[in-house]
Amino acid sequence: MNTMSESWVLAWQLIAHAEPELVHIASLSLQVSATACVVGASIGLLLGAWLAAARFPGHALIVWLVNTLLALPAVVVGLFVYLLLSRSGPLGELGILFTPSAMVVAQSVLVTPLIAALSRRLVLAALNDGGSQLQSLGARPLTAALLMLVHDRMGVATVLLTAFARAIAEVGAVMIVGGNIAGVTRVMTTTIALETSKGDLALALALGFVLLAVVAAVNGAIGLLHWLASRPRVGNPLTNTPLAPAQPASAPPSAAEATPLVVIECATVRFGNVVALHEVSLTLTRGERLILVGANGSGKTTLLRLLHGLLPCEGRYERLPLRPEGHVSRASMLFQRPFLLSLSVWRNVWVGLWLAGVPAAERRERCHRALARVGLLEHAARHARTLSGGQQQRLGLARAWALSPDILFLDEPTASLDPSAKSEIELLIEEVAASGVTIVMSTHNLGQAKRLATRVAYLQGGRLIVQRPVAAFFHGEDLPPEAAQFLQGELGWR
């Protein structure tokens, strides 16, 4: 038995001289816990993403079960795995009890619910922020959930670190299924417990220091990766490769060629007990620029999402085929605050094309052209979230336009921008409209509506009060009192 002072000195000597027993125990601990985390991550991340995206009978029960397993005691896990792997157990023929493999199984059972529960919360938070925007790009629920794991890579790394810390620090399960056999299944936690109980503190202290150093090193590595990911990249090799010249934009259809694209009749949208839209009827015509105006909460964004097909409704909703092409119109949407994945400017556009099913051979060329059109090609290698507000709006517009939509929905695209950035976005919208794309846009800026619209619709309290050609809306007679009062109150547009 060593005195306290002797134990400290011996502990440091064991570490300094890399005592073989110490190295073997620490290496086995790292190997077992890291393998368990890989197994747990491969199952837990997929399970967490699936539980965040899926809705089915019994979903709440499974979520409750996973959350309950977060508090699963290690000794209970050890007992459960022991019964499975013992000679009389259902998996006894594997013969892995009292081996490192059994310890991996036990720790995997421990960390998988932890990874699943925490990753589900990460995905839910991210989906609340940008799930509908990925849906508008064509992402299926599970695909969107998995993309959110890529988006929040630092959050995922934190989850895995938490799981690794639980695995490497637990003692009950590995003691039961490993047997603490010297040179075979002794890991740091079981050795610390055993040596401390015997009063031999030197090896226990040395392993304790190693255990703390491992956790600190993993934290430091994650911090380093985060710093490297946030560093601005220099140069843009993407601009050095010549691409085929852009095809000229198609001319917008004439009035005679204009055909209905989307028809809604007596459409009502409810969020629980709240009626967001009430019996709205509207036909969207090819080649027009429809501007939705109204106060906050009037239903503009809800109507945009309904026209885009992102919301269910009571009543008729129909997306009609293009004429003479014959295929259903393609639509994309720029939201008021575009959700940008934690990737480069280029990758944000590329992912949108991938989600929409654009062939791989076309993605690079489309990315190049879309970013060039909005003036962001020189920033293609930058992290998207380092862009200014106006640049982020332009990136969102590039991502939407790259899909070659027939209809482009815009939800107050200039609401939070300065006058210079607003002018830039307006010019881009006019360019896109001039190429033949149908525009549907919501705005509070009546001057903007007058400049951009061919038709204006006024909403109030979830009802469509009036829709008219732009000149008749702003200068016509017998405008409904609600719309006339709204125009009178917004004197700045004149």
Short mmCIF file of C-alpha atoms in Angstrom, two decimals:
data_model
loop_
_atom_site.label_atom_id
_atom_site.label_comp_id
_atom_site.label_asym_id
_atom_site.label_seq_id
_atom_site.Cartn_x
_atom_site.Cartn_y
_atom_site.Cartn_z
CA MET A 1 0.00 0.00 0.00
CA ASN A 2 1.41 3.39 -1.01
CA THR A 3 1.16 6.70 0.79
CA MET A 4 -0.59 9.51 -1.02
CA SER A 5 2.64 11.31 -1.91
CA GLU A 6 4.26 8.10 -3.14
CA SER A 7 1.20 7.31 -5.23
CA TRP A 8 1.37 10.66 -7.03
CA VAL A 9 5.05 10.22 -7.82
CA LEU A 10 4.61 6.63 -9.00
CA ALA A 11 1.61 7.59 -11.10
CA TRP A 12 3.60 10.19 -13.02
CA GLN A 13 6.47 7.75 -13.43
CA LEU A 14 4.11 5.17 -14.95
CA ILE A 15 2.86 7.76 -17.43
CA ALA A 16 6.33 9.15 -18.21
CA HIS A 17 7.81 5.72 -18.87
CA ALA A 18 4.74 4.45 -20.77
CA GLU A 19 4.39 1.42 -18.52
CA PRO A 20 3.28 -1.48 -20.79
CA GLU A 21 0.38 -2.46 -18.53
CA LEU A 22 -0.84 1.12 -18.46
CA VAL A 23 -0.57 1.43 -22.25
CA HIS A 24 -2.39 -1.86 -22.81
CA ILE A 25 -5.27 -0.94 -20.49
CA ALA A 26 -5.65 2.53 -21.97
CA SER A 27 -5.47 1.21 -25.55
CA LEU A 28 -8.11 -1.44 -24.88
CA SER A 29 -10.39 1.18 -23.30
CA LEU A 30 -10.07 3.46 -26.32
CA GLN A 31 -10.60 0.59 -28.74
CA VAL A 32 -13.70 -0.74 -26.99
CA SER A 33 -15.36 2.65 -26.45
CA ALA A 34 -14.52 3.99 -29.91
CA THR A 35 -15.88 0.84 -31.56
CA ALA A 36 -19.03 1.04 -29.46
CA CYS A 37 -19.51 4.68 -30.50
CA VAL A 38 -19.10 3.78 -34.18
CA VAL A 39 -21.71 1.04 -33.81
CA GLY A 40 -23.98 3.32 -31.76
CA ALA A 41 -23.60 6.19 -34.24
CA SER A 42 -24.40 4.04 -37.25
CA ILE A 43 -27.66 3.00 -35.61
CA GLY A 44 -28.45 5.98 -33.37
CA LEU A 45 -28.00 8.76 -35.95
CA LEU A 46 -30.25 7.00 -38.45
CA LEU A 47 -32.79 6.22 -35.73
CA GLY A 48 -32.76 9.80 -34.47
CA ALA A 49 -33.20 11.24 -37.97
CA TRP A 50 -36.01 8.76 -38.71
CA LEU A 51 -37.85 9.56 -35.48
CA ALA A 52 -37.55 13.28 -36.22
CA ALA A 53 -38.95 12.93 -39.73
CA ALA A 54 -41.44 10.04 -39.56
CA ARG A 55 -45.00 10.10 -38.29
CA PHE A 56 -46.82 6.80 -37.79
CA PRO A 57 -49.01 5.01 -35.22
CA GLY A 58 -46.90 4.26 -32.18
CA HIS A 59 -44.35 7.00 -32.96
CA ALA A 60 -44.82 8.69 -29.59
CA LEU A 61 -44.35 5.35 -27.83
CA ILE A 62 -41.02 4.70 -29.56
CA VAL A 63 -39.80 8.23 -28.74
CA TRP A 64 -40.80 7.70 -25.11
CA LEU A 65 -38.93 4.39 -25.05
CA VAL A 66 -35.75 5.88 -26.51
CA ASN A 67 -35.86 8.78 -24.05
CA THR A 68 -36.42 6.36 -21.18
CA LEU A 69 -33.39 4.31 -22.21
CA LEU A 70 -31.25 7.43 -21.74
CA ALA A 71 -31.30 6.73 -18.01
CA LEU A 72 -30.65 3.01 -18.41
CA PRO A 73 -28.26 1.94 -15.59
CA ALA A 74 -24.99 0.44 -16.82
CA VAL A 75 -25.31 -2.55 -14.52
CA VAL A 76 -28.72 -3.37 -15.98
CA VAL A 77 -27.23 -3.26 -19.47
CA GLY A 78 -24.40 -5.49 -18.30
CA LEU A 79 -26.85 -7.99 -16.81
CA PHE A 80 -28.97 -7.97 -19.98
CA VAL A 81 -25.98 -8.56 -22.27
CA TYR A 82 -24.61 -11.20 -19.89
CA LEU A 83 -27.88 -13.15 -20.10
CA LEU A 84 -27.84 -12.91 -23.90
CA LEU A 85 -24.23 -14.07 -24.25
CA SER A 86 -24.03 -16.66 -21.47
CA ARG A 87 -23.86 -20.33 -22.44
CA SER A 88 -27.55 -20.83 -21.76
CA GLY A 89 -28.50 -17.55 -23.44
CA PRO A 90 -29.87 -17.13 -27.00
CA LEU A 91 -26.48 -15.87 -28.26
CA GLY A 92 -24.31 -18.16 -26.17
CA GLU A 93 -23.05 -20.00 -29.24
CA LEU A 94 -21.07 -16.91 -30.24
CA GLY A 95 -18.71 -17.56 -27.35
CA ILE A 96 -17.80 -13.89 -26.86
CA LEU A 97 -18.66 -13.50 -23.17
CA PHE A 98 -15.70 -12.21 -21.15
CA THR A 99 -14.05 -10.83 -24.30
CA PRO A 100 -13.62 -7.27 -25.62
CA SER A 101 -16.38 -8.02 -28.15
CA ALA A 102 -18.89 -8.50 -25.34
CA MET A 103 -17.78 -5.18 -23.85
CA VAL A 104 -18.36 -3.48 -27.21
CA VAL A 105 -21.86 -4.93 -27.35
CA ALA A 106 -22.66 -3.69 -23.83
CA GLN A 107 -21.36 -0.17 -24.47
CA SER A 108 -23.13 -0.02 -27.83
CA VAL A 109 -26.42 -0.77 -26.06
CA LEU A 110 -25.63 2.03 -23.63
CA VAL A 111 -24.75 4.76 -26.15
CA THR A 112 -27.21 4.04 -28.98
CA PRO A 113 -30.30 5.46 -27.17
CA LEU A 114 -28.24 8.49 -26.11
CA ILE A 115 -27.13 9.20 -29.68
CA ALA A 116 -30.63 8.59 -31.06
CA ALA A 117 -32.38 10.87 -28.54
CA LEU A 118 -29.91 13.74 -28.80
CA SER A 119 -29.61 13.58 -32.59
CA ARG A 120 -33.41 13.57 -32.88
CA ARG A 121 -33.53 16.83 -30.93
CA LEU A 122 -30.82 18.32 -33.14
CA VAL A 123 -32.73 17.38 -36.27
CA LEU A 124 -36.07 18.66 -34.95
CA ALA A 125 -34.54 22.04 -34.11
CA ALA A 126 -32.97 22.29 -37.56
CA LEU A 127 -36.16 21.16 -39.33
CA ASN A 128 -38.17 23.81 -37.50
CA ASP A 129 -35.73 26.34 -38.92
CA GLY A 130 -35.42 25.12 -42.49
CA GLY A 131 -37.38 21.93 -43.06
CA SER A 132 -40.05 23.50 -45.24
CA GLN A 133 -37.37 25.10 -47.41
CA LEU A 134 -35.71 21.75 -48.04
CA GLN A 135 -39.15 20.32 -48.75
CA SER A 136 -39.70 23.06 -51.33
CA LEU A 137 -36.47 21.94 -53.03
CA GLY A 138 -37.82 18.40 -53.30
CA ALA A 139 -36.38 16.76 -50.18
CA ARG A 140 -38.31 13.85 -48.71
CA PRO A 141 -38.70 13.94 -44.90
CA LEU A 142 -35.94 11.43 -44.14
CA THR A 143 -33.59 13.00 -46.67
CA ALA A 144 -34.17 16.41 -45.09
CA ALA A 145 -33.51 14.97 -41.63
CA LEU A 146 -30.23 13.37 -42.73
CA LEU A 147 -29.17 16.62 -44.40
CA MET A 148 -29.75 18.39 -41.10
CA LEU A 149 -27.23 16.06 -39.48
CA VAL A 150 -24.70 17.15 -42.09
CA HIS A 151 -25.76 20.76 -41.58
CA ASP A 152 -25.21 20.64 -37.80
CA ARG A 153 -21.97 18.69 -37.89
CA MET A 154 -20.67 20.34 -34.74
CA GLY A 155 -23.83 19.34 -32.90
CA VAL A 156 -23.41 15.76 -34.10
CA ALA A 157 -19.76 15.81 -33.00
CA THR A 158 -20.87 16.98 -29.56
CA VAL A 159 -23.41 14.16 -29.37
CA LEU A 160 -20.76 11.60 -30.29
CA LEU A 161 -18.34 13.07 -27.77
CA THR A 162 -21.01 12.80 -25.08
CA ALA A 163 -21.61 9.17 -26.07
CA PHE A 164 -17.89 8.41 -26.06
CA ALA A 165 -17.49 10.01 -22.62
CA ARG A 166 -20.33 7.88 -21.25
CA ALA A 167 -18.90 4.74 -22.80
CA ILE A 168 -15.31 5.19 -21.67
CA ALA A 169 -16.31 6.29 -18.16
CA GLU A 170 -18.83 3.55 -17.38
CA VAL A 171 -17.78 0.65 -15.18
CA GLY A 172 -20.79 -1.59 -14.45
CA ALA A 173 -21.46 -3.13 -17.87
CA VAL A 174 -17.84 -3.81 -18.81
CA MET A 175 -17.19 -5.30 -15.39
CA ILE A 176 -20.08 -7.77 -15.75
CA VAL A 177 -19.58 -8.90 -19.35
CA GLY A 178 -15.78 -8.47 -19.46
CA GLY A 179 -14.90 -10.06 -16.15
CA ASN A 180 -11.94 -7.67 -15.64
CA ILE A 181 -9.45 -10.31 -16.81
CA ALA A 182 -5.89 -9.04 -16.59
CA GLY A 183 -4.34 -8.58 -20.02
CA VAL A 184 -7.62 -9.40 -21.76
CA THR A 185 -10.59 -7.32 -20.64
CA ARG A 186 -9.24 -4.86 -18.06
CA VAL A 187 -10.09 -1.30 -19.02
CA MET A 188 -9.39 1.99 -17.31
CA THR A 189 -12.56 2.27 -15.25
CA THR A 190 -12.53 -1.29 -13.96
CA THR A 191 -8.82 -1.07 -13.17
CA ILE A 192 -9.28 2.22 -11.33
CA ALA A 193 -12.08 0.67 -9.26
CA LEU A 194 -10.12 -2.52 -8.55
CA GLU A 195 -6.77 -0.88 -7.71
CA THR A 196 -8.42 1.75 -5.51
CA SER A 197 -10.23 -0.94 -3.53
CA LYS A 198 -6.90 -2.71 -3.00
CA GLY A 199 -5.25 0.51 -1.84
CA ASP A 200 -2.75 0.52 -4.72
CA LEU A 201 -3.35 4.07 -5.93
CA ALA A 202 -0.43 4.60 -8.32
CA LEU A 203 -1.89 2.74 -11.31
CA ALA A 204 -5.38 4.04 -10.51
CA LEU A 205 -4.16 7.65 -10.46
CA ALA A 206 -2.15 7.19 -13.65
CA LEU A 207 -5.17 5.78 -15.46
CA GLY A 208 -7.33 8.58 -14.08
CA PHE A 209 -4.97 11.16 -15.58
CA VAL A 210 -4.99 9.30 -18.91
CA LEU A 211 -8.79 9.17 -18.91
CA LEU A 212 -9.00 12.93 -18.32
CA ALA A 213 -6.38 13.55 -21.02
CA VAL A 214 -8.35 11.48 -23.55
CA VAL A 215 -11.54 13.49 -22.98
CA ALA A 216 -9.59 16.78 -23.15
CA ALA A 217 -7.89 15.69 -26.38
CA VAL A 218 -11.19 14.80 -28.04
CA ASN A 219 -12.64 18.18 -27.02
CA GLY A 220 -9.57 19.92 -28.37
CA ALA A 221 -9.78 18.05 -31.68
CA ILE A 222 -13.42 19.08 -32.14
CA GLY A 223 -12.55 22.68 -31.33
CA LEU A 224 -9.73 22.58 -33.89
CA LEU A 225 -12.04 21.17 -36.56
CA HIS A 226 -14.57 23.91 -35.81
CA TRP A 227 -11.87 26.57 -36.16
CA LEU A 228 -10.60 25.11 -39.42
CA ALA A 229 -14.14 24.91 -40.82
CA SER A 230 -14.79 28.57 -39.99
CA ARG A 231 -11.64 29.85 -41.69
CA PRO A 232 -12.31 31.70 -44.95
CA ARG A 233 -10.98 29.92 -48.00
CA VAL A 234 -8.72 31.74 -50.41
CA GLY A 235 -9.31 31.57 -54.11
CA ASN A 236 -11.98 29.83 -56.10
CA PRO A 237 -10.81 27.09 -58.43
CA LEU A 238 -14.36 26.68 -59.74
CA THR A 239 -14.10 29.84 -61.82
CA ASN A 240 -11.04 28.64 -63.69
CA THR A 241 -12.74 25.84 -65.58
CA PRO A 242 -14.49 26.97 -68.76
CA LEU A 243 -18.05 25.87 -69.18
CA ALA A 244 -20.37 25.80 -72.13
CA PRO A 245 -21.92 29.19 -72.86
CA ALA A 246 -25.26 29.85 -71.26
CA GLN A 247 -28.29 29.35 -73.43
CA PRO A 248 -30.30 32.49 -74.15
CA ALA A 249 -33.32 32.96 -71.94
CA SER A 250 -36.63 32.01 -73.46
CA ALA A 251 -39.01 34.84 -74.13
CA PRO A 252 -42.03 35.17 -71.88
CA PRO A 253 -45.29 33.94 -73.38
CA SER A 254 -47.59 36.47 -74.91
CA ALA A 255 -51.01 37.23 -73.46
CA ALA A 256 -52.58 34.99 -76.05
CA GLU A 257 -50.37 32.12 -74.95
CA ALA A 258 -51.00 32.69 -71.23
CA THR A 259 -52.52 29.60 -69.63
CA PRO A 260 -53.53 28.75 -66.06
CA LEU A 261 -50.83 27.00 -64.01
CA VAL A 262 -52.39 26.69 -60.55
CA VAL A 263 -56.06 26.85 -59.64
CA ILE A 264 -57.45 27.02 -56.11
CA GLU A 265 -61.17 27.30 -55.36
CA CYS A 266 -62.73 27.88 -51.94
CA ALA A 267 -59.44 26.84 -50.35
CA THR A 268 -59.28 26.92 -46.54
CA VAL A 269 -56.09 26.30 -44.56
CA ARG A 270 -56.23 25.57 -40.83
CA PHE A 271 -53.48 25.34 -38.24
CA GLY A 272 -55.26 23.57 -35.42
CA ASN A 273 -58.20 25.80 -34.51
CA VAL A 274 -56.77 28.81 -36.33
CA VAL A 275 -58.05 29.52 -39.85
CA ALA A 276 -55.10 30.99 -41.76
CA LEU A 277 -56.91 31.17 -45.12
CA HIS A 278 -60.67 31.20 -45.58
CA GLU A 279 -62.28 30.11 -48.86
CA VAL A 280 -59.72 31.70 -51.15
CA SER A 281 -60.18 31.31 -54.91
CA LEU A 282 -57.38 32.29 -57.29
CA THR A 283 -55.95 31.26 -60.66
CA LEU A 284 -52.25 31.71 -61.36
CA THR A 285 -51.55 32.37 -65.03
CA ARG A 286 -48.39 31.62 -66.95
CA GLY A 287 -46.00 34.53 -67.45
CA GLU A 288 -47.63 36.92 -64.98
CA ARG A 289 -46.16 38.60 -61.91
CA LEU A 290 -48.66 38.28 -59.08
CA ILE A 291 -47.88 40.37 -56.00
CA LEU A 292 -49.62 39.61 -52.69
CA VAL A 293 -50.04 42.55 -50.31
CA GLY A 294 -51.60 42.92 -46.89
CA ALA A 295 -50.76 43.50 -43.25
CA ASN A 296 -48.83 41.06 -41.09
CA GLY A 297 -50.92 37.97 -40.42
CA SER A 298 -53.17 38.54 -43.41
CA GLY A 299 -52.28 35.16 -44.93
CA LYS A 300 -49.74 36.10 -47.62
CA THR A 301 -47.11 33.52 -46.64
CA THR A 302 -49.77 30.83 -46.16
CA LEU A 303 -51.17 31.53 -49.62
CA LEU A 304 -47.68 31.36 -51.13
CA ARG A 305 -47.05 28.00 -49.52
CA LEU A 306 -50.45 26.73 -50.59
CA LEU A 307 -49.85 27.75 -54.21
CA HIS A 308 -46.46 26.03 -54.01
CA GLY A 309 -48.09 22.85 -52.74
CA LEU A 310 -46.43 22.84 -49.32
CA LEU A 311 -49.68 22.97 -47.34
CA PRO A 312 -52.84 20.84 -47.42
CA CYS A 313 -56.17 22.61 -47.74
CA GLU A 314 -59.90 22.11 -47.75
CA GLY A 315 -61.29 22.86 -51.20
CA ARG A 316 -59.79 22.53 -54.66
CA TYR A 317 -56.09 22.77 -55.38
CA GLU A 318 -54.83 21.80 -58.82
CA ARG A 319 -51.46 22.19 -60.54
CA LEU A 320 -52.14 22.20 -64.31
CA PRO A 321 -49.76 21.04 -67.05
CA LEU A 322 -47.87 23.53 -69.16
CA ARG A 323 -48.97 24.15 -72.70
CA PRO A 324 -47.73 23.12 -75.20
CA GLU A 325 -45.05 21.25 -73.21
CA GLY A 326 -47.52 18.98 -71.43
CA HIS A 327 -45.60 18.46 -68.18
CA VAL A 328 -46.63 19.77 -64.76
CA SER A 329 -45.09 23.13 -63.96
CA ARG A 330 -41.94 23.14 -61.84
CA ALA A 331 -41.90 25.50 -58.87
CA SER A 332 -39.29 26.79 -56.44
CA MET A 333 -39.44 29.27 -53.59
CA LEU A 334 -37.26 31.93 -51.99
CA PHE A 335 -38.25 32.35 -48.36
CA GLN A 336 -38.07 35.57 -46.39
CA ARG A 337 -35.03 34.24 -44.54
CA PRO A 338 -33.42 31.63 -46.78
CA PHE A 339 -32.23 28.60 -44.87
CA LEU A 340 -28.63 27.96 -45.89
CA LEU A 341 -26.94 24.71 -45.06
CA SER A 342 -23.67 24.92 -43.16
CA LEU A 343 -21.78 24.34 -46.41
CA SER A 344 -20.12 26.46 -49.06
CA VAL A 345 -22.04 28.80 -51.37
CA TRP A 346 -21.46 26.34 -54.24
CA ARG A 347 -22.63 23.31 -52.23
CA ASN A 348 -25.87 25.03 -51.20
CA VAL A 349 -26.86 25.38 -54.85
CA TRP A 350 -25.55 21.89 -55.68
CA VAL A 351 -27.59 20.24 -52.90
CA GLY A 352 -30.75 21.99 -54.16
CA LEU A 353 -30.16 20.53 -57.62
CA TRP A 354 -29.44 17.10 -56.15
CA LEU A 355 -32.66 17.15 -54.14
CA ALA A 356 -34.60 18.12 -57.24
CA GLY A 357 -33.22 15.10 -59.11
CA VAL A 358 -31.14 17.08 -61.62
CA PRO A 359 -28.70 14.69 -63.36
CA ALA A 360 -25.14 14.82 -62.04
CA ALA A 361 -23.80 15.87 -65.43
CA GLU A 362 -25.86 19.09 -65.33
CA ARG A 363 -25.34 20.17 -61.72
CA ARG A 364 -21.95 21.81 -62.11
CA GLU A 365 -22.97 23.87 -65.11
CA ARG A 366 -26.21 24.97 -63.48
CA CYS A 367 -24.40 25.96 -60.27
CA HIS A 368 -21.93 28.01 -62.28
CA ARG A 369 -24.61 29.83 -64.24
CA ALA A 370 -26.88 30.50 -61.27
CA LEU A 371 -24.10 31.94 -59.12
CA ALA A 372 -22.78 34.00 -62.04
CA ARG A 373 -26.25 35.39 -62.64
CA VAL A 374 -26.57 36.71 -59.08
CA GLY A 375 -22.96 37.89 -58.87
CA LEU A 376 -21.74 35.32 -56.33
CA LEU A 377 -19.48 33.14 -58.45
CA GLU A 378 -16.35 34.66 -56.95
CA HIS A 379 -17.68 33.71 -53.50
CA ALA A 380 -18.49 30.10 -54.46
CA ALA A 381 -15.96 28.60 -52.03
CA ARG A 382 -17.01 30.76 -49.07
CA HIS A 383 -19.06 29.38 -46.21
CA ALA A 384 -22.64 30.37 -47.01
CA ARG A 385 -23.36 31.68 -43.53
CA THR A 386 -20.53 34.22 -43.71
CA LEU A 387 -22.34 36.14 -46.46
CA SER A 388 -24.10 39.43 -45.81
CA GLY A 389 -27.90 39.58 -45.66
CA GLY A 390 -28.20 40.77 -49.26
CA GLN A 391 -25.74 38.13 -50.46
CA GLN A 392 -27.68 35.41 -48.64
CA GLN A 393 -30.87 36.51 -50.39
CA ARG A 394 -29.03 36.39 -53.71
CA LEU A 395 -27.76 32.91 -52.89
CA GLY A 396 -31.30 31.81 -52.04
CA LEU A 397 -32.47 33.25 -55.36
CA ALA A 398 -29.65 31.47 -57.21
CA ARG A 399 -30.58 28.16 -55.58
CA ALA A 400 -34.22 28.62 -56.56
CA TRP A 401 -33.47 29.81 -60.10
CA ALA A 402 -30.96 26.99 -60.72
CA LEU A 403 -33.88 24.55 -60.66
CA SER A 404 -35.16 26.15 -63.90
CA PRO A 405 -38.60 26.73 -62.38
CA ASP A 406 -41.69 27.65 -64.32
CA ILE A 407 -43.02 29.39 -61.19
CA LEU A 408 -40.89 31.24 -58.64
CA PHE A 409 -42.46 32.03 -55.26
CA LEU A 410 -40.88 34.89 -53.27
CA ASP A 411 -41.81 35.56 -49.64
CA GLU A 412 -40.93 39.18 -48.84
CA PRO A 413 -37.44 38.77 -50.36
CA THR A 414 -36.31 42.33 -49.52
CA ALA A 415 -37.97 42.80 -46.12
CA SER A 416 -34.79 43.06 -44.04
CA LEU A 417 -32.42 44.54 -46.62
CA ASP A 418 -30.97 48.02 -47.02
CA PRO A 419 -32.05 50.13 -50.04
CA SER A 420 -29.05 49.13 -52.15
CA ALA A 421 -29.57 45.43 -51.57
CA LYS A 422 -33.31 45.82 -52.24
CA SER A 423 -32.56 47.36 -55.62
CA GLU A 424 -30.21 44.49 -56.47
CA ILE A 425 -32.84 41.88 -55.62
CA GLU A 426 -35.54 43.74 -57.57
CA LEU A 427 -33.32 43.84 -60.67
CA LEU A 428 -32.69 40.11 -60.36
CA ILE A 429 -36.41 39.42 -60.00
CA GLU A 430 -37.09 41.46 -63.15
CA GLU A 431 -34.39 39.51 -65.02
CA VAL A 432 -35.88 36.18 -63.92
CA ALA A 433 -39.39 37.33 -64.90
CA ALA A 434 -38.11 38.51 -68.29
CA SER A 435 -36.87 34.97 -68.98
CA GLY A 436 -40.46 33.70 -68.88
CA VAL A 437 -40.68 32.56 -65.26
CA THR A 438 -44.01 33.20 -63.54
CA ILE A 439 -43.49 35.24 -60.36
CA VAL A 440 -45.63 35.13 -57.22
CA MET A 441 -44.35 37.42 -54.49
CA SER A 442 -45.51 38.79 -51.15
CA THR A 443 -44.40 42.22 -49.98
CA HIS A 444 -45.25 45.09 -47.63
CA ASN A 445 -43.68 47.58 -50.03
CA LEU A 446 -46.45 48.95 -52.24
CA GLY A 447 -43.98 50.88 -54.37
CA GLN A 448 -42.22 47.61 -55.06
CA ALA A 449 -45.54 45.97 -55.89
CA LYS A 450 -46.35 48.73 -58.37
CA ARG A 451 -42.95 48.39 -60.04
CA LEU A 452 -42.89 44.60 -60.33
CA ALA A 453 -46.50 43.40 -60.58
CA THR A 454 -48.78 42.69 -63.48
CA ARG A 455 -51.52 41.76 -60.99
CA VAL A 456 -51.98 42.59 -57.30
CA ALA A 457 -54.01 40.64 -54.74
CA TYR A 458 -54.91 42.14 -51.36
CA LEU A 459 -55.48 39.85 -48.35
CA GLN A 460 -56.90 40.67 -44.95
CA GLY A 461 -57.63 38.30 -42.08
CA GLY A 462 -57.01 35.24 -44.23
CA ARG A 463 -59.46 36.35 -46.91
CA LEU A 464 -58.68 37.41 -50.47
CA ILE A 465 -60.44 40.78 -50.63
CA VAL A 466 -59.58 41.84 -54.16
CA GLN A 467 -57.29 40.97 -57.08
CA ARG A 468 -56.80 43.27 -60.04
CA PRO A 469 -54.29 44.22 -62.74
CA VAL A 470 -51.68 46.52 -61.23
CA ALA A 471 -52.95 49.74 -62.82
CA ALA A 472 -56.55 49.03 -61.81
CA PHE A 473 -55.48 48.18 -58.26
CA PHE A 474 -53.54 51.38 -57.67
CA HIS A 475 -55.53 53.83 -59.78
CA GLY A 476 -58.87 52.20 -60.49
CA GLU A 477 -62.23 53.15 -59.08
CA ASP A 478 -64.53 51.34 -56.63
CA LEU A 479 -61.73 49.50 -54.80
CA PRO A 480 -63.13 47.58 -51.80
CA PRO A 481 -63.01 49.75 -48.65
CA GLU A 482 -60.52 47.47 -46.88
CA ALA A 483 -58.02 47.68 -49.75
CA ALA A 484 -58.59 51.41 -50.22
CA GLN A 485 -57.91 52.01 -46.53
CA PHE A 486 -54.74 49.91 -46.73
CA LEU A 487 -53.50 51.96 -49.69
CA GLN A 488 -54.33 55.21 -47.93
CA GLY A 489 -52.44 54.12 -44.83
CA GLU A 490 -49.30 53.24 -46.80
CA LEU A 491 -48.57 56.71 -48.14
CA GLY A 492 -44.90 55.95 -48.69
CA TRP A 493 -45.58 54.00 -51.89
CA ARG A 494 -46.74 57.06 -53.82
#
